[in-house]
Each structure stands twice: as C-alpha cells, then as structure tokens.
Short mmCIF file of C-alpha atoms and ligand atoms in Angstrom, two decimals:
data_model
loop_
_atom_site.label_atom_id
_atom_site.label_comp_id
_atom_site.label_asym_id
_atom_site.label_seq_id
_atom_site.Cartn_x
_atom_site.Cartn_y
_atom_site.Cartn_z
CA MET A 1 -29.58 28.61 -2.51
CA LYS A 2 -26.93 27.43 -4.97
CA ILE A 3 -23.47 28.89 -5.32
CA LEU A 4 -20.99 28.15 -8.08
CA VAL A 5 -17.36 28.17 -6.97
CA LEU A 6 -14.73 28.72 -9.66
CA ASN A 7 -10.96 28.41 -9.50
CA ALA A 8 -9.31 29.47 -12.76
CA GLY A 9 -5.70 28.45 -13.34
CA SER A 10 -3.53 29.32 -16.33
CA SER A 11 -4.80 26.37 -18.40
CA SER A 12 -7.40 24.89 -16.07
CA LEU A 13 -10.72 25.69 -14.44
CA LYS A 14 -12.05 23.82 -11.41
CA TYR A 15 -15.65 24.20 -10.30
CA GLN A 16 -18.14 23.09 -7.67
CA LEU A 17 -21.83 23.83 -7.47
CA ILE A 18 -22.73 23.91 -3.79
CA ASP A 19 -26.21 23.67 -2.30
CA MET A 20 -25.96 26.07 0.63
CA ASP A 21 -28.89 24.51 2.51
CA THR A 22 -26.87 21.32 2.98
CA GLU A 23 -23.40 22.75 2.22
CA VAL A 24 -22.86 19.77 -0.08
CA ALA A 25 -21.45 19.93 -3.63
CA ILE A 26 -24.13 18.77 -6.07
CA ALA A 27 -21.75 18.77 -9.03
CA LYS A 28 -18.05 19.30 -9.46
CA GLY A 29 -15.35 18.97 -12.04
CA GLY A 30 -12.77 20.76 -14.08
CA CYS A 31 -11.62 21.78 -17.52
CA GLU A 32 -8.04 21.05 -18.48
CA ARG A 33 -5.73 22.11 -21.31
CA ILE A 34 -7.57 25.42 -21.89
CA GLY A 35 -5.84 27.20 -24.78
CA ILE A 36 -3.98 23.99 -25.68
CA ASP A 37 -4.90 21.14 -28.05
CA GLY A 38 -6.90 18.30 -26.52
CA SER A 39 -8.92 20.27 -23.98
CA PHE A 40 -11.61 18.41 -22.05
CA LEU A 41 -14.09 18.75 -19.20
CA LYS A 42 -14.51 16.19 -16.41
CA HIS A 43 -17.89 16.47 -14.70
CA LYS A 44 -19.18 14.57 -11.68
CA SER A 45 -22.77 14.64 -10.44
CA PRO A 46 -25.30 12.20 -8.97
CA LYS A 47 -25.94 11.19 -12.62
CA GLY A 48 -22.38 9.87 -12.89
CA GLU A 49 -19.02 10.98 -14.22
CA VAL A 50 -18.49 12.14 -17.80
CA VAL A 51 -15.59 13.44 -19.85
CA ILE A 52 -16.49 15.89 -22.61
CA GLU A 53 -13.83 16.72 -25.19
CA LYS A 54 -14.26 20.14 -26.77
CA ALA A 55 -12.03 22.92 -28.03
CA MET A 56 -11.60 25.62 -25.36
CA PRO A 57 -9.35 28.33 -26.78
CA THR A 58 -9.99 30.60 -23.75
CA HIS A 59 -11.58 30.53 -20.29
CA LYS A 60 -14.77 31.90 -21.82
CA GLU A 61 -15.42 28.67 -23.76
CA ALA A 62 -14.48 26.66 -20.66
CA ILE A 63 -16.95 28.49 -18.39
CA SER A 64 -19.56 28.33 -21.13
CA LEU A 65 -19.14 24.54 -21.31
CA VAL A 66 -19.36 24.23 -17.51
CA LEU A 67 -22.63 26.20 -17.51
CA GLU A 68 -24.02 24.19 -20.45
CA THR A 69 -23.14 20.95 -18.68
CA LEU A 70 -24.74 22.08 -15.41
CA VAL A 71 -28.08 22.63 -17.19
CA SER A 72 -27.84 19.81 -19.78
CA LYS A 73 -30.51 17.08 -19.88
CA GLU A 74 -28.04 14.19 -19.74
CA ASN A 75 -25.54 15.38 -17.14
CA GLY A 76 -27.05 18.50 -15.62
CA VAL A 77 -28.27 19.24 -12.10
CA LEU A 78 -30.09 22.52 -12.81
CA ASN A 79 -33.13 23.45 -14.91
CA SER A 80 -31.68 26.81 -15.79
CA MET A 81 -28.69 29.02 -15.11
CA ASP A 82 -30.97 31.34 -13.13
CA GLU A 83 -30.79 28.80 -10.29
CA ILE A 84 -27.17 29.87 -9.68
CA ASP A 85 -27.64 32.59 -7.04
CA ALA A 86 -24.04 33.79 -6.97
CA VAL A 87 -20.51 32.87 -8.04
CA GLY A 88 -17.48 32.74 -5.74
CA HIS A 89 -14.05 33.02 -7.36
CA ARG A 90 -10.75 31.99 -5.84
CA ILE A 91 -8.15 34.74 -6.20
CA LEU A 92 -4.50 34.23 -5.33
CA HIS A 93 -3.35 37.55 -3.94
CA SER A 94 -5.03 40.33 -1.98
CA GLY A 95 -1.75 42.16 -1.43
CA GLU A 96 -2.45 44.57 1.43
CA SER A 97 -5.43 46.02 -0.48
CA PHE A 98 -8.14 43.81 1.03
CA THR A 99 -8.27 42.15 4.42
CA SER A 100 -11.26 39.93 3.64
CA SER A 101 -13.31 38.61 0.72
CA ILE A 102 -14.86 41.15 -1.66
CA ILE A 103 -17.83 41.73 -3.94
CA LEU A 104 -16.39 41.83 -7.45
CA THR A 105 -17.03 45.12 -9.25
CA ASP A 106 -15.09 47.01 -11.93
CA GLU A 107 -13.34 48.92 -9.13
CA THR A 108 -12.35 45.95 -6.92
CA ILE A 109 -11.25 43.96 -9.97
CA ALA A 110 -9.00 46.86 -11.03
CA VAL A 111 -7.34 46.72 -7.59
CA CYS A 112 -6.82 42.94 -7.95
CA ASP A 113 -5.26 43.61 -11.32
CA SER A 114 -2.89 46.16 -9.79
CA ASN A 115 -1.67 43.39 -7.42
CA ALA A 116 -0.98 40.97 -10.25
CA ASP A 117 2.79 41.51 -10.02
CA LEU A 118 2.73 39.74 -6.66
CA GLY A 119 1.73 36.46 -8.33
CA PRO A 120 1.66 37.11 -12.05
CA LEU A 121 0.79 33.68 -13.43
CA HIS A 122 -2.01 32.78 -11.04
CA GLN A 123 -3.52 36.23 -10.52
CA LYS A 124 -3.82 36.91 -14.25
CA ALA A 125 -5.44 33.51 -14.77
CA ASN A 126 -7.89 34.14 -11.91
CA LEU A 127 -8.82 37.52 -13.39
CA THR A 128 -9.23 36.09 -16.89
CA GLY A 129 -11.68 33.57 -15.45
CA ILE A 130 -13.58 36.31 -13.62
CA ALA A 131 -13.83 38.49 -16.74
CA ALA A 132 -15.13 35.57 -18.82
CA CYS A 133 -17.66 34.63 -16.15
CA ARG A 134 -18.95 38.20 -15.81
CA GLU A 135 -19.45 38.33 -19.57
CA LEU A 136 -21.46 35.11 -19.54
CA MET A 137 -23.45 35.88 -16.35
CA PRO A 138 -23.71 39.69 -16.31
CA THR A 139 -26.47 39.90 -13.69
CA THR A 140 -25.21 37.23 -11.26
CA PRO A 141 -23.47 38.62 -8.15
CA MET A 142 -19.84 37.57 -7.81
CA VAL A 143 -17.39 37.45 -4.92
CA GLY A 144 -13.60 37.09 -4.77
CA VAL A 145 -12.01 35.04 -1.98
CA PHE A 146 -8.25 35.38 -1.58
CA ASP A 147 -5.65 32.79 -0.65
CA THR A 148 -3.80 35.35 1.45
CA THR A 149 -6.30 37.32 3.56
CA PHE A 150 -6.52 34.83 6.46
CA HIS A 151 -2.85 35.50 7.14
CA LEU A 152 -3.12 39.30 7.18
CA THR A 153 -3.61 39.25 10.96
CA MET A 154 0.10 38.42 11.46
CA PRO A 155 2.00 40.94 13.59
CA ASP A 156 4.52 43.11 11.73
CA TYR A 157 7.55 41.32 13.20
CA ALA A 158 6.21 38.06 11.72
CA TYR A 159 5.40 39.36 8.26
CA ARG A 160 8.24 41.82 7.65
CA TYR A 161 11.49 40.61 6.14
CA ALA A 162 14.66 42.08 7.62
CA ILE A 163 15.60 43.87 4.39
CA PRO A 164 15.74 47.63 3.73
CA ASN A 165 12.39 49.29 4.51
CA GLU A 166 12.07 50.82 1.07
CA TYR A 167 11.38 47.37 -0.45
CA TYR A 168 8.35 47.02 1.77
CA GLU A 169 7.27 50.63 1.43
CA LYS A 170 7.66 50.84 -2.34
CA TYR A 171 6.96 47.28 -3.46
CA LYS A 172 5.08 45.68 -0.54
CA ILE A 173 7.66 42.90 -0.25
CA ARG A 174 6.72 40.94 2.89
CA ARG A 175 5.43 37.57 4.03
CA TYR A 176 1.84 37.04 2.84
CA GLY A 177 1.29 33.28 3.05
CA PHE A 178 -1.09 31.13 1.02
CA HIS A 179 -3.65 28.30 1.41
CA GLY A 180 -5.51 30.82 3.60
CA SER A 181 -8.96 29.35 2.96
CA SER A 182 -7.70 25.91 3.96
CA HIS A 183 -6.00 27.06 7.19
CA ARG A 184 -9.09 29.09 8.01
CA TYR A 185 -11.45 26.16 7.35
CA VAL A 186 -9.56 23.56 9.37
CA SER A 187 -8.76 25.88 12.27
CA THR A 188 -12.44 26.90 12.47
CA GLU A 189 -13.57 23.27 12.40
CA ALA A 190 -10.97 22.41 15.06
CA ARG A 191 -12.20 25.19 17.35
CA LYS A 192 -15.79 24.03 16.91
CA PHE A 193 -14.77 20.43 17.62
CA LEU A 194 -12.83 21.41 20.73
CA GLY A 195 -15.70 23.64 21.86
CA ASN A 196 -13.23 26.36 22.69
CA ASP A 197 -12.32 29.54 20.82
CA ASP A 198 -9.37 30.34 23.02
CA VAL A 199 -6.89 27.81 21.60
CA LYS A 200 -3.43 27.74 20.08
CA ILE A 201 -3.47 25.63 16.94
CA VAL A 202 -0.78 24.64 14.45
CA THR A 203 -2.37 23.75 11.12
CA CYS A 204 -0.36 21.63 8.66
CA HIS A 205 -1.65 21.84 5.07
CA LEU A 206 0.45 19.09 3.50
CA GLY A 207 -0.31 18.54 -0.19
CA ASN A 208 1.42 19.15 -3.48
CA GLY A 209 2.20 22.54 -2.05
CA SER A 210 2.58 22.51 1.73
CA SER A 211 2.23 25.27 4.28
CA MET A 212 2.02 25.63 8.03
CA ALA A 213 0.15 28.21 10.11
CA ALA A 214 0.08 29.26 13.75
CA VAL A 215 -3.50 30.18 14.67
CA LYS A 216 -4.06 31.75 18.06
CA ASN A 217 -7.67 32.33 19.20
CA GLY A 218 -8.82 32.10 15.58
CA LYS A 219 -6.28 34.56 14.17
CA CYS A 220 -3.26 33.62 12.10
CA VAL A 221 -0.09 34.84 13.82
CA ASP A 222 2.46 33.24 11.48
CA THR A 223 2.66 31.11 8.38
CA SER A 224 5.42 29.37 6.46
CA MET A 225 4.93 30.60 2.90
CA GLY A 226 6.14 34.08 2.06
CA LEU A 227 5.86 36.66 -0.68
CA THR A 228 5.34 33.63 -2.92
CA PRO A 229 4.46 29.98 -2.21
CA LEU A 230 8.13 28.99 -2.56
CA ALA A 231 9.00 29.41 1.13
CA GLY A 232 8.44 27.08 4.06
CA VAL A 233 8.69 23.30 4.28
CA PRO A 234 10.13 21.34 1.33
CA MET A 235 7.24 20.55 -1.03
CA GLY A 236 6.47 18.28 -3.99
CA THR A 237 8.64 20.28 -6.38
CA ARG A 238 9.37 23.52 -4.45
CA CYS A 239 12.48 23.84 -2.34
CA GLY A 240 10.95 25.60 0.68
CA ASP A 241 13.27 27.61 2.93
CA ILE A 242 16.83 27.96 1.65
CA ASP A 243 19.58 30.55 2.00
CA CYS A 244 18.73 33.06 -0.76
CA ALA A 245 22.44 33.39 -1.64
CA VAL A 246 22.07 29.92 -3.17
CA VAL A 247 20.41 31.59 -6.15
CA GLU A 248 23.43 33.73 -7.00
CA TYR A 249 25.77 30.80 -6.41
CA ILE A 250 23.89 28.53 -8.83
CA CYS A 251 23.78 31.35 -11.40
CA ASP A 252 27.55 31.84 -11.12
CA LYS A 253 28.35 28.15 -11.26
CA THR A 254 25.99 27.19 -14.10
CA GLY A 255 25.60 30.36 -16.17
CA LYS A 256 21.84 30.17 -15.71
CA ASP A 257 19.94 33.42 -15.10
CA VAL A 258 17.81 34.18 -12.02
CA HIS A 259 14.58 33.23 -13.77
CA GLU A 260 15.89 29.82 -14.80
CA VAL A 261 17.12 29.14 -11.28
CA LEU A 262 13.80 30.23 -9.75
CA ASN A 263 12.05 27.90 -12.17
CA ILE A 264 14.26 25.05 -10.92
CA LEU A 265 13.56 25.96 -7.29
CA ASN A 266 9.82 25.98 -8.02
CA LYS A 267 9.44 23.03 -10.36
CA LYS A 268 12.41 20.70 -10.02
CA SER A 269 13.24 20.84 -6.34
CA GLY A 270 11.53 19.73 -3.12
CA VAL A 271 11.07 16.01 -2.52
CA SER A 272 11.07 15.46 -6.28
CA GLY A 273 14.49 17.09 -6.69
CA LEU A 274 15.96 15.27 -3.69
CA SER A 275 14.56 11.84 -4.49
CA GLU A 276 14.81 11.94 -8.29
CA VAL A 277 11.81 9.61 -8.03
CA SER A 278 8.59 11.62 -7.83
CA SER A 279 6.78 14.46 -6.11
CA ASP A 280 4.07 12.02 -5.02
CA PHE A 281 4.46 10.70 -1.50
CA ARG A 282 2.98 7.32 -2.43
CA ASP A 283 5.81 6.76 -4.94
CA LEU A 284 8.38 8.02 -2.45
CA ARG A 285 7.21 5.62 0.25
CA LYS A 286 7.36 2.67 -2.17
CA ALA A 287 10.87 3.68 -3.27
CA LYS A 288 12.08 4.14 0.30
CA ASN A 289 10.65 0.77 1.31
CA ALA A 290 12.52 -0.77 -1.63
CA GLY A 291 15.76 0.66 -0.25
CA ASN A 292 16.06 3.87 -2.29
CA GLU A 293 18.32 6.11 -0.19
CA LYS A 294 17.40 9.34 -2.03
CA ALA A 295 13.70 8.72 -1.41
CA ARG A 296 14.55 8.16 2.29
CA LEU A 297 16.34 11.50 2.39
CA ALA A 298 13.44 13.31 0.68
CA LEU A 299 10.88 11.94 3.15
CA ASP A 300 13.11 12.64 6.17
CA SER A 301 13.79 16.15 4.98
CA PHE A 302 10.04 16.77 4.63
CA THR A 303 9.07 15.44 8.08
CA TYR A 304 12.00 17.25 9.68
CA GLY A 305 10.85 20.52 8.07
CA VAL A 306 7.26 20.09 9.29
CA LYS A 307 8.46 19.14 12.79
CA LYS A 308 10.66 22.25 13.04
CA TYR A 309 7.75 24.52 12.11
CA ILE A 310 5.54 22.91 14.76
CA GLY A 311 8.21 23.61 17.38
CA SER A 312 8.78 27.17 16.25
CA TYR A 313 5.04 27.93 16.14
CA ALA A 314 4.58 26.49 19.63
CA ALA A 315 7.26 29.00 20.66
CA ALA A 316 5.59 31.81 18.68
CA MET A 317 2.24 31.24 20.42
CA GLY A 318 3.62 30.41 23.87
CA GLY A 319 2.30 26.84 23.64
CA ILE A 320 0.19 24.55 21.53
CA ASP A 321 -3.25 23.08 22.31
CA ALA A 322 -4.02 21.39 19.00
CA LEU A 323 -2.23 20.10 15.92
CA VAL A 324 -4.25 19.71 12.72
CA PHE A 325 -3.31 17.70 9.61
CA THR A 326 -5.00 18.39 6.29
CA ALA A 327 -4.68 18.17 2.44
CA GLY A 328 -3.52 15.20 0.30
CA ILE A 329 -0.65 14.06 2.53
CA GLY A 330 -2.01 15.34 5.86
CA GLU A 331 -5.35 13.57 5.35
CA ASN A 332 -4.09 10.33 3.79
CA ASP A 333 -0.54 9.57 4.86
CA ALA A 334 -0.67 8.01 8.32
CA VAL A 335 3.06 7.21 8.27
CA ILE A 336 4.01 10.84 7.69
CA ARG A 337 1.67 11.91 10.51
CA GLU A 338 3.34 9.44 12.85
CA GLU A 339 6.85 10.45 11.77
CA VAL A 340 6.05 14.14 12.22
CA CYS A 341 4.70 13.59 15.74
CA THR A 342 7.45 11.24 16.88
CA GLY A 343 9.92 13.17 19.01
CA LEU A 344 7.44 15.96 19.83
CA GLU A 345 6.29 14.27 23.05
CA PHE A 346 8.15 16.99 24.99
CA LEU A 347 5.53 19.43 23.66
CA GLY A 348 2.71 17.12 24.80
CA ILE A 349 2.11 15.77 21.29
CA GLU A 350 1.34 12.06 21.34
CA ILE A 351 -0.81 10.12 18.91
CA ASP A 352 -2.69 6.86 19.19
CA LYS A 353 -0.83 4.84 16.57
CA GLU A 354 -3.73 2.51 15.88
CA GLU A 355 -6.32 5.26 15.63
CA ASN A 356 -3.93 7.09 13.29
CA LEU A 357 -4.05 4.15 10.85
CA ILE A 358 -7.87 4.15 10.68
CA ARG A 359 -9.36 5.81 7.58
CA SER A 360 -12.24 7.89 8.81
CA ASP A 361 -15.02 9.71 6.96
CA ALA A 362 -15.64 11.93 9.97
CA PRO A 363 -15.33 15.68 9.39
CA VAL A 364 -12.86 15.67 12.29
CA HIS A 365 -10.88 12.54 13.18
CA GLU A 366 -9.10 12.72 16.51
CA ILE A 367 -5.90 10.67 16.80
CA THR A 368 -4.64 11.92 20.18
CA ALA A 369 -3.16 9.23 22.43
CA LYS A 370 -4.81 8.61 25.77
CA GLY A 371 -3.46 11.26 28.11
CA GLY A 372 -1.92 13.30 25.23
CA LYS A 373 -1.97 16.99 26.18
CA VAL A 374 -2.13 18.34 22.63
CA ARG A 375 -5.24 17.35 20.65
CA VAL A 376 -4.14 15.92 17.31
CA LEU A 377 -6.81 16.11 14.61
CA VAL A 378 -7.13 15.05 10.97
CA ILE A 379 -9.56 17.38 9.19
CA PRO A 380 -10.29 17.08 5.45
CA THR A 381 -10.00 20.57 4.03
CA ASN A 382 -12.79 22.24 2.05
CA GLU A 383 -11.58 25.47 0.45
CA GLU A 384 -14.58 25.56 -1.91
CA LEU A 385 -16.97 25.63 1.03
CA VAL A 386 -15.11 28.59 2.55
CA ILE A 387 -15.47 30.42 -0.78
CA ALA A 388 -19.17 29.52 -1.01
CA ARG A 389 -19.86 30.60 2.60
CA ASP A 390 -18.13 33.95 2.08
CA THR A 391 -20.00 34.46 -1.18
CA LYS A 392 -23.33 33.75 0.48
CA GLU A 393 -22.58 36.07 3.39
CA LEU A 394 -21.34 38.98 1.26
CA VAL A 395 -24.19 38.77 -1.24
CA PHE A 396 -27.14 37.77 0.93
CA GLY A 397 -26.01 38.60 4.48
CA LYS A 398 -25.57 36.19 7.41
P1 ADP B 1 -3.02 20.07 -4.35
O1 ADP B 1 -4.44 20.38 -3.94
O2 ADP B 1 -1.99 21.00 -3.80
O3 ADP B 1 -2.82 19.73 -5.78
P2 ADP B 1 -3.39 17.77 -2.65
O4 ADP B 1 -3.70 18.41 -1.37
O5 ADP B 1 -4.49 17.06 -3.36
O6 ADP B 1 -2.62 18.73 -3.61
O7 ADP B 1 -2.21 16.71 -2.39
C1 ADP B 1 -1.71 15.92 -3.41
C2 ADP B 1 -0.55 15.08 -2.85
O8 ADP B 1 -1.01 14.32 -1.72
C3 ADP B 1 -0.03 14.02 -3.82
O9 ADP B 1 0.97 14.52 -4.65
C4 ADP B 1 0.53 12.97 -2.89
O10 ADP B 1 1.87 13.28 -2.58
C5 ADP B 1 -0.28 13.12 -1.63
N1 ADP B 1 -1.23 12.00 -1.42
C6 ADP B 1 -2.46 11.87 -1.90
N2 ADP B 1 -3.03 10.71 -1.50
C7 ADP B 1 -2.10 10.10 -0.73
C8 ADP B 1 -2.05 8.86 -0.02
N3 ADP B 1 -3.08 8.03 0.02
N4 ADP B 1 -0.93 8.59 0.67
C9 ADP B 1 0.12 9.43 0.66
N5 ADP B 1 0.14 10.61 0.01
C10 ADP B 1 -0.95 10.93 -0.68
#
C-alpha cells in the first residue's frame, strides 16, 4: 500500500510517498515559490535527486507536477497514479471541531474552512492544496491530519486563558498547541522503547519553531504554544512567551499598528532578534564561540526557556520519567541538549556527556547517564509517518 503525504504552505508544497508495508518514504521532495516567479520542484528517490524548474501559478500545477514526476520514466517510482491508495494532508487547525484525524469530504472541508480564522495563512494554504488535489485525484480517498488534535486532551485549566469567558465562548480563544503529530510520534516511540505506557514524558520539539509538551500516560496534558504558534519558548524568529502589554507599549512608542508589531514578534524576534546574527543555531554557536555577546544571550535565553518548561511540566504531571529531544535542534545539537539538562539533576535528569555527542541513526538514541532516574532520549521525528498511518487506518481500517 502506498500513501502520498502532502503539506501545502502558502507558496510551498512538501510531499512524501510512503510504502506502508515498510513505512519507508520511497520518494520525497517539495515545490517552492508557487505563485511566484522562479518556481521549482526538488525530487528525491532511489534514482537520485533532481530539480525541475517549471511555472506553478497555483497549487494545482504544483500537485500536477508532483504526480507527473512520481510516474515519470526518468525520475518516477510508480507505473501509474492508480498505485497511490490514499492521500494524507497536513492541516494546521482543528479548532474544537475535530478531536482526531478525519476523512476529507465536502462537509468536513467546510468545517475546516470555518476554522480558518484561527490560523488564516496556513489553514487557507492547506485547504487550497486539498482542493487542488481532489480535483486532480477525484476518486482517491483523502484524510486530514491536524497539528492541534494531539493536544485536545489538555484539562480545561491548562487550555483556558484567564480572560473573560465570552472570548472563549464566542471566539474559541484558548490554548491549542501545535506540532501535535511530532509530539505524538516521539512520545509514542518513547513509550514503546521504555516498554511502559504508564509514563510521564516531557517532549521537546526544538526546530525553527519550538514547542514543548507534557504527555502523561500517552495523553497530552499541557503544551507551550497557544492560540497561535507564537507562544512558548523563544524560537528562531518568534518571541515566545512575553507580557502581552508589550504589544501596546511598542505601538505607543513607535507608532506601529498591532499587525506590524505582531509581524515583528513572529518574524524578527526570538534568537534572531536577540542575536542580530541568525535564526540558525549553527550560526549562533559559531558567533558565540567567536565572542559575540548577543549570540551568547540568544542561546542562553533559549536553553533557559526550555529548562523552565521542563520544570513546570514535571510539576504539572507530578514527576517526570522521560525527557525526549526531537526536531532540527533537538536531534542535532548536542551542546544545547547538554546545556538544557545541566542544572536539572535535582529532577533526576542526568545525561552521559559522551553518549550525547555520538551521532546515532537509531530510531531512539538513549543518552541517560548511568544511574540517571529520568530516561533521556533523542528521537528523530516523523510527522509524515503519523499522517500516513492515520490515513491508512481511517481509509482501510487497522
Ligand atoms: P522546521 O521543520 O521547523 O523548519 P527543523 O526542525 O528542520 O525546522 O529545524 C531547523 C533548525 O534546526 C535550523 O534552523 C537550525 O537552527 C537547527 N539545526 C539543524 N541542524 C543543526 C545542527 N547540526 N546543529 C545545530 N542546529 C541545527
């Protein structure tokens, strides 16, 4: 069985074709600059890597090119499109309308559309991709997997903001959280690895966007992102948690309007704003090592933020049995992992510093120090596989 996983952004489209017998991607790639001059497709398969430049005014041309490439003689991995048994789409926001993944129909898509206000840019792009795909593959079953649903098990006192009730009742303003497929994947893998379902895990998804989750016995009980992905730890370019009165203060001082300030908090803040160097942790480390004080501050502010969430989630769950690192920084940056864990010995978190430096291909790499009470694991995330598994289950059963 083969499942195509699609993730449509505003000007991009990422894809993976996954063989569900092996759960391995047989081809993957992405289209960039959709709707802009100079659009191209990057495609990787056992036949090699190719870049195809072609005009893609809309997502329809992009998906069409992906499908053409998947069946092409030179670069393809399929004899015909009929070999694609189903398509799984990533969708940003479920709102409170869905608590798990869904079969995409006119009705369910209309509900997704009604939630678009909760994440206008992403949700609209996701839905544009879905519409184009349905047009091109009208008989292929399709599933939507949300970034938010894993977190919908949070108790009300964790997801409600202490603001007047009417904002929740009328507009559904609350904490939702994101990166749900990633937190779900790594916490599931961790539970399998530990051979125990009854565990308290803190998952750290540290990438361009970073988020934390407290997962107790397989259910998310808290997460760091909020109504939008702006909240939580400081990120590449997002500020993370700040006093919301800062927004009014910047508006008053600079004459900027709320939208401009929010744009700055989303795109010009975080470690990039603090360091004035880069949002990439490799550049920040180089700059810090060369004596750049602002890069030092940015890195310290990031590790301090992550550390504080680990402590608060240990408190939220009444303890912590495992700590999981994932995503670009979590999987690759051994120094950040060490800095995050240093000082958390009082919680029972201790890592083996040498093991931490080893680059491992293992699906789960344990870096716990001998005698460490909390199991510390590095688990490469695989959001596409979560989408493919849900798609398979919803369309063809378990
Ligand atoms: P996203 O999926 O959110 O775009 P990723 O999870 O791929 O992001 O993370 C990308 C980030 O991971 C980069 O911006 C960089 O900061 C960090 N990163 C990637 N590789 C390394 C590395 N080897 N060492 C340190 N940081 C890394």
